[in-house]
Amino acid sequence: MGTWAVDAFGNDYAQDWAEDLEQTSNLEAVENTLDTALENNGGVLEAPFGAEALVAIEVLARLQGKGGERSEDSAAVDAWVEARKPKARVRTDLAEKAGRAIERILSEQSELRELWADSEHYADWCAAVEELRGRISA
Protein backbone atom coordinates (compact mmCIF):
# COMPACT_ATOMS: atom_id res chain seq x y z
CA MET A 1 0.00 0.00 0.00
CA GLY A 2 1.32 3.39 -0.92
CA THR A 3 0.97 5.50 2.23
CA TRP A 4 2.07 9.08 2.78
CA ALA A 5 0.05 10.26 5.79
CA VAL A 6 -1.52 8.88 8.96
CA ASP A 7 -4.96 10.34 8.24
CA ALA A 8 -7.67 8.34 6.51
CA PHE A 9 -6.95 9.88 3.09
CA GLY A 10 -3.18 9.38 2.93
CA ASN A 11 -3.01 6.06 1.10
CA ASP A 12 -3.75 4.50 -2.29
CA TYR A 13 -6.73 2.46 -1.06
CA ALA A 14 -8.43 5.59 0.24
CA GLN A 15 -7.84 7.50 -2.97
CA ASP A 16 -9.21 4.67 -5.11
CA TRP A 17 -12.28 4.38 -2.88
CA ALA A 18 -12.88 8.14 -3.06
CA GLU A 19 -12.73 8.00 -6.86
CA ASP A 20 -15.36 5.26 -6.85
CA LEU A 21 -17.53 7.27 -4.45
CA GLU A 22 -17.78 10.04 -7.03
CA GLN A 23 -19.83 7.64 -9.19
CA THR A 24 -22.52 7.23 -6.51
CA SER A 25 -25.30 9.50 -5.34
CA ASN A 26 -26.21 8.00 -1.98
CA LEU A 27 -24.68 6.31 1.06
CA GLU A 28 -24.86 2.79 -0.33
CA ALA A 29 -21.09 2.66 -0.95
CA VAL A 30 -20.45 3.86 2.60
CA GLU A 31 -22.77 1.25 4.07
CA ASN A 32 -21.34 -1.55 1.91
CA THR A 33 -17.81 -0.57 2.93
CA LEU A 34 -18.70 -0.60 6.63
CA ASP A 35 -20.48 -3.94 6.24
CA THR A 36 -17.38 -5.41 4.60
CA ALA A 37 -15.18 -4.15 7.44
CA LEU A 38 -17.56 -5.67 9.98
CA GLU A 39 -17.77 -9.09 8.37
CA ASN A 40 -16.07 -11.45 10.75
CA ASN A 41 -15.55 -14.91 9.45
CA GLY A 42 -13.04 -15.52 12.21
CA GLY A 43 -10.35 -13.93 10.15
CA VAL A 44 -8.27 -10.81 10.07
CA LEU A 45 -9.65 -7.60 8.61
CA GLU A 46 -7.46 -7.04 5.56
CA ALA A 47 -5.68 -3.70 5.27
CA PRO A 48 -7.50 -2.47 2.14
CA PHE A 49 -10.89 -2.94 3.78
CA GLY A 50 -9.76 -1.18 6.94
CA ALA A 51 -8.36 1.76 4.98
CA GLU A 52 -11.54 2.06 2.91
CA ALA A 53 -13.68 1.93 6.04
CA LEU A 54 -11.80 4.85 7.55
CA VAL A 55 -12.58 6.98 4.48
CA ALA A 56 -16.23 5.88 4.59
CA ILE A 57 -16.35 7.00 8.22
CA GLU A 58 -14.83 10.34 7.20
CA VAL A 59 -17.75 10.74 4.76
CA LEU A 60 -20.22 10.25 7.62
CA ALA A 61 -18.37 12.67 9.89
CA ARG A 62 -18.25 15.31 7.17
CA LEU A 63 -21.95 14.88 6.40
CA GLN A 64 -22.63 15.56 10.08
CA GLY A 65 -20.60 18.76 9.92
CA LYS A 66 -17.77 17.16 11.91
CA GLY A 67 -15.21 16.98 9.17
CA GLY A 68 -11.54 16.76 9.82
CA GLU A 69 -8.80 18.69 8.15
CA ARG A 70 -9.37 19.37 4.47
CA SER A 71 -6.51 18.72 2.09
CA GLU A 72 -5.72 17.89 -1.49
CA ASP A 73 -6.06 14.23 -0.48
CA SER A 74 -9.58 14.74 0.89
CA ALA A 75 -10.75 16.94 -2.01
CA ALA A 76 -12.79 14.27 -3.83
CA VAL A 77 -14.67 13.30 -0.67
CA ASP A 78 -15.12 16.92 0.37
CA ALA A 79 -16.66 17.77 -3.01
CA TRP A 80 -18.97 14.74 -2.85
CA VAL A 81 -20.10 15.68 0.66
CA GLU A 82 -20.67 19.34 -0.22
CA ALA A 83 -22.90 18.34 -3.12
CA ARG A 84 -25.06 16.18 -0.85
CA LYS A 85 -24.80 17.78 2.57
CA PRO A 86 -27.97 19.89 2.44
CA LYS A 87 -30.16 16.83 1.83
CA ALA A 88 -28.21 14.00 3.45
CA ARG A 89 -28.93 12.72 6.91
CA VAL A 90 -26.69 10.16 8.50
CA ARG A 91 -28.74 7.24 9.72
CA THR A 92 -28.20 6.21 13.32
CA ASP A 93 -27.37 2.66 12.25
CA LEU A 94 -24.54 3.90 10.01
CA ALA A 95 -23.02 5.93 12.82
CA GLU A 96 -23.22 2.83 15.02
CA LYS A 97 -21.61 0.69 12.32
CA ALA A 98 -18.86 3.29 11.98
CA GLY A 99 -18.06 2.99 15.68
CA ARG A 100 -17.93 -0.79 15.46
CA ALA A 101 -15.74 -0.60 12.36
CA ILE A 102 -13.23 1.58 14.20
CA GLU A 103 -13.15 -0.97 17.01
CA ARG A 104 -12.36 -3.67 14.45
CA ILE A 105 -9.71 -1.54 12.71
CA LEU A 106 -7.94 -0.96 16.03
CA SER A 107 -8.24 -4.60 17.14
CA GLU A 108 -5.65 -7.35 17.12
CA GLN A 109 -7.59 -8.81 14.16
CA SER A 110 -6.71 -5.89 11.87
CA GLU A 111 -3.98 -6.09 9.27
CA LEU A 112 -4.02 -2.31 8.92
CA ARG A 113 -3.32 -1.85 12.64
CA GLU A 114 -0.60 -4.47 12.39
CA LEU A 115 1.07 -2.66 9.49
CA TRP A 116 1.00 0.63 11.37
CA ALA A 117 2.25 -1.06 14.55
CA ASP A 118 5.38 -2.02 12.64
CA SER A 119 6.06 1.62 11.74
CA GLU A 120 7.51 4.55 13.63
CA HIS A 121 4.21 6.42 13.09
CA TYR A 122 1.95 3.98 14.94
CA ALA A 123 1.10 6.37 17.78
CA ASP A 124 0.25 9.13 15.30
CA TRP A 125 -1.97 6.77 13.29
CA CYS A 126 -3.76 5.62 16.45
CA ALA A 127 -4.30 9.25 17.45
CA ALA A 128 -5.76 10.03 14.01
CA VAL A 129 -8.16 7.08 14.20
CA GLU A 130 -9.19 8.04 17.76
CA GLU A 131 -9.75 11.62 16.64
CA LEU A 132 -12.04 10.31 13.86
CA ARG A 133 -13.86 8.14 16.39
CA GLY A 134 -14.46 11.24 18.51
CA ARG A 135 -15.94 13.11 15.57
CA ILE A 136 -18.27 10.33 14.50
CA SER A 137 -19.54 9.58 18.01
CA ALA A 138 -19.91 13.12 19.26
Tab-separated table of C-alpha atoms in Angstrom:
chain	number	residue	atom	x	y	z
A	1	MET	CA	0.000	0.000	0.000
A	2	GLY	CA	1.319	3.394	-0.919
A	3	THR	CA	0.973	5.500	2.228
A	4	TRP	CA	2.069	9.084	2.781
A	5	ALA	CA	0.049	10.262	5.791
A	6	VAL	CA	-1.521	8.877	8.965
A	7	ASP	CA	-4.956	10.344	8.236
A	8	ALA	CA	-7.668	8.342	6.505
A	9	PHE	CA	-6.954	9.879	3.093
A	10	GLY	CA	-3.184	9.377	2.927
A	11	ASN	CA	-3.011	6.055	1.099
A	12	ASP	CA	-3.749	4.495	-2.287
A	13	TYR	CA	-6.733	2.463	-1.057
A	14	ALA	CA	-8.433	5.594	0.239
A	15	GLN	CA	-7.841	7.501	-2.965
A	16	ASP	CA	-9.208	4.667	-5.111
A	17	TRP	CA	-12.280	4.376	-2.876
A	18	ALA	CA	-12.878	8.137	-3.064
A	19	GLU	CA	-12.732	7.999	-6.859
A	20	ASP	CA	-15.365	5.256	-6.853
A	21	LEU	CA	-17.532	7.267	-4.447
A	22	GLU	CA	-17.778	10.036	-7.031
A	23	GLN	CA	-19.834	7.642	-9.185
A	24	THR	CA	-22.524	7.230	-6.510
A	25	SER	CA	-25.296	9.497	-5.340
A	26	ASN	CA	-26.207	7.997	-1.980
A	27	LEU	CA	-24.682	6.315	1.061
A	28	GLU	CA	-24.864	2.790	-0.330
A	29	ALA	CA	-21.093	2.664	-0.948
A	30	VAL	CA	-20.451	3.863	2.603
A	31	GLU	CA	-22.771	1.249	4.066
A	32	ASN	CA	-21.336	-1.553	1.914
A	33	THR	CA	-17.813	-0.572	2.927
A	34	LEU	CA	-18.698	-0.596	6.625
A	35	ASP	CA	-20.475	-3.938	6.242
A	36	THR	CA	-17.380	-5.407	4.597
A	37	ALA	CA	-15.185	-4.154	7.438
A	38	LEU	CA	-17.561	-5.670	9.977
A	39	GLU	CA	-17.769	-9.087	8.375
A	40	ASN	CA	-16.074	-11.454	10.745
A	41	ASN	CA	-15.550	-14.912	9.453
A	42	GLY	CA	-13.045	-15.521	12.209
A	43	GLY	CA	-10.348	-13.926	10.146
A	44	VAL	CA	-8.272	-10.815	10.075
A	45	LEU	CA	-9.655	-7.599	8.609
A	46	GLU	CA	-7.462	-7.043	5.562
A	47	ALA	CA	-5.680	-3.700	5.272
A	48	PRO	CA	-7.504	-2.471	2.139
A	49	PHE	CA	-10.894	-2.943	3.778
A	50	GLY	CA	-9.763	-1.175	6.936
A	51	ALA	CA	-8.359	1.765	4.981
A	52	GLU	CA	-11.536	2.063	2.912
A	53	ALA	CA	-13.685	1.925	6.045
A	54	LEU	CA	-11.796	4.853	7.550
A	55	VAL	CA	-12.578	6.976	4.479
A	56	ALA	CA	-16.229	5.880	4.587
A	57	ILE	CA	-16.348	7.004	8.218
A	58	GLU	CA	-14.831	10.344	7.202
A	59	VAL	CA	-17.746	10.739	4.762
A	60	LEU	CA	-20.218	10.248	7.616
A	61	ALA	CA	-18.371	12.670	9.892
A	62	ARG	CA	-18.247	15.311	7.170
A	63	LEU	CA	-21.953	14.882	6.401
A	64	GLN	CA	-22.628	15.560	10.079
A	65	GLY	CA	-20.598	18.759	9.916
A	66	LYS	CA	-17.774	17.163	11.914
A	67	GLY	CA	-15.210	16.977	9.172
A	68	GLY	CA	-11.544	16.763	9.819
A	69	GLU	CA	-8.803	18.695	8.151
A	70	ARG	CA	-9.375	19.372	4.467
A	71	SER	CA	-6.505	18.716	2.091
A	72	GLU	CA	-5.722	17.889	-1.491
A	73	ASP	CA	-6.055	14.232	-0.481
A	74	SER	CA	-9.583	14.744	0.888
A	75	ALA	CA	-10.750	16.937	-2.006
A	76	ALA	CA	-12.794	14.273	-3.831
A	77	VAL	CA	-14.671	13.297	-0.671
A	78	ASP	CA	-15.118	16.922	0.373
A	79	ALA	CA	-16.659	17.769	-3.012
A	80	TRP	CA	-18.966	14.737	-2.852
A	81	VAL	CA	-20.096	15.677	0.661
A	82	GLU	CA	-20.667	19.338	-0.220
A	83	ALA	CA	-22.900	18.344	-3.118
A	84	ARG	CA	-25.063	16.182	-0.849
A	85	LYS	CA	-24.803	17.782	2.575
A	86	PRO	CA	-27.965	19.889	2.437
A	87	LYS	CA	-30.163	16.833	1.835
A	88	ALA	CA	-28.209	14.004	3.451
A	89	ARG	CA	-28.934	12.716	6.910
A	90	VAL	CA	-26.692	10.155	8.503
A	91	ARG	CA	-28.740	7.243	9.720
A	92	THR	CA	-28.200	6.211	13.322
A	93	ASP	CA	-27.373	2.658	12.247
A	94	LEU	CA	-24.544	3.905	10.006
A	95	ALA	CA	-23.016	5.935	12.822
A	96	GLU	CA	-23.224	2.828	15.024
A	97	LYS	CA	-21.608	0.690	12.321
A	98	ALA	CA	-18.863	3.294	11.977
A	99	GLY	CA	-18.063	2.994	15.676
A	100	ARG	CA	-17.930	-0.788	15.460
A	101	ALA	CA	-15.737	-0.595	12.359
A	102	ILE	CA	-13.227	1.583	14.196
A	103	GLU	CA	-13.151	-0.975	17.009
A	104	ARG	CA	-12.358	-3.670	14.451
A	105	ILE	CA	-9.714	-1.543	12.711
A	106	LEU	CA	-7.939	-0.958	16.034
A	107	SER	CA	-8.245	-4.597	17.140
A	108	GLU	CA	-5.649	-7.353	17.124
A	109	GLN	CA	-7.591	-8.812	14.164
A	110	SER	CA	-6.706	-5.887	11.873
A	111	GLU	CA	-3.977	-6.094	9.267
A	112	LEU	CA	-4.020	-2.306	8.924
A	113	ARG	CA	-3.320	-1.854	12.642
A	114	GLU	CA	-0.597	-4.474	12.395
A	115	LEU	CA	1.067	-2.665	9.489
A	116	TRP	CA	0.996	0.627	11.373
A	117	ALA	CA	2.253	-1.063	14.551
A	118	ASP	CA	5.382	-2.017	12.637
A	119	SER	CA	6.061	1.616	11.742
A	120	GLU	CA	7.507	4.545	13.634
A	121	HIS	CA	4.213	6.416	13.088
A	122	TYR	CA	1.952	3.976	14.940
A	123	ALA	CA	1.104	6.371	17.783
A	124	ASP	CA	0.249	9.131	15.300
A	125	TRP	CA	-1.968	6.772	13.294
A	126	CYS	CA	-3.760	5.617	16.453
A	127	ALA	CA	-4.302	9.246	17.451
A	128	ALA	CA	-5.758	10.030	14.009
A	129	VAL	CA	-8.159	7.078	14.205
A	130	GLU	CA	-9.189	8.036	17.759
A	131	GLU	CA	-9.753	11.617	16.639
A	132	LEU	CA	-12.038	10.308	13.862
A	133	ARG	CA	-13.865	8.142	16.386
A	134	GLY	CA	-14.465	11.245	18.509
A	135	ARG	CA	-15.939	13.111	15.565
A	136	ILE	CA	-18.275	10.327	14.500
A	137	SER	CA	-19.535	9.577	18.010
A	138	ALA	CA	-19.913	13.125	19.257
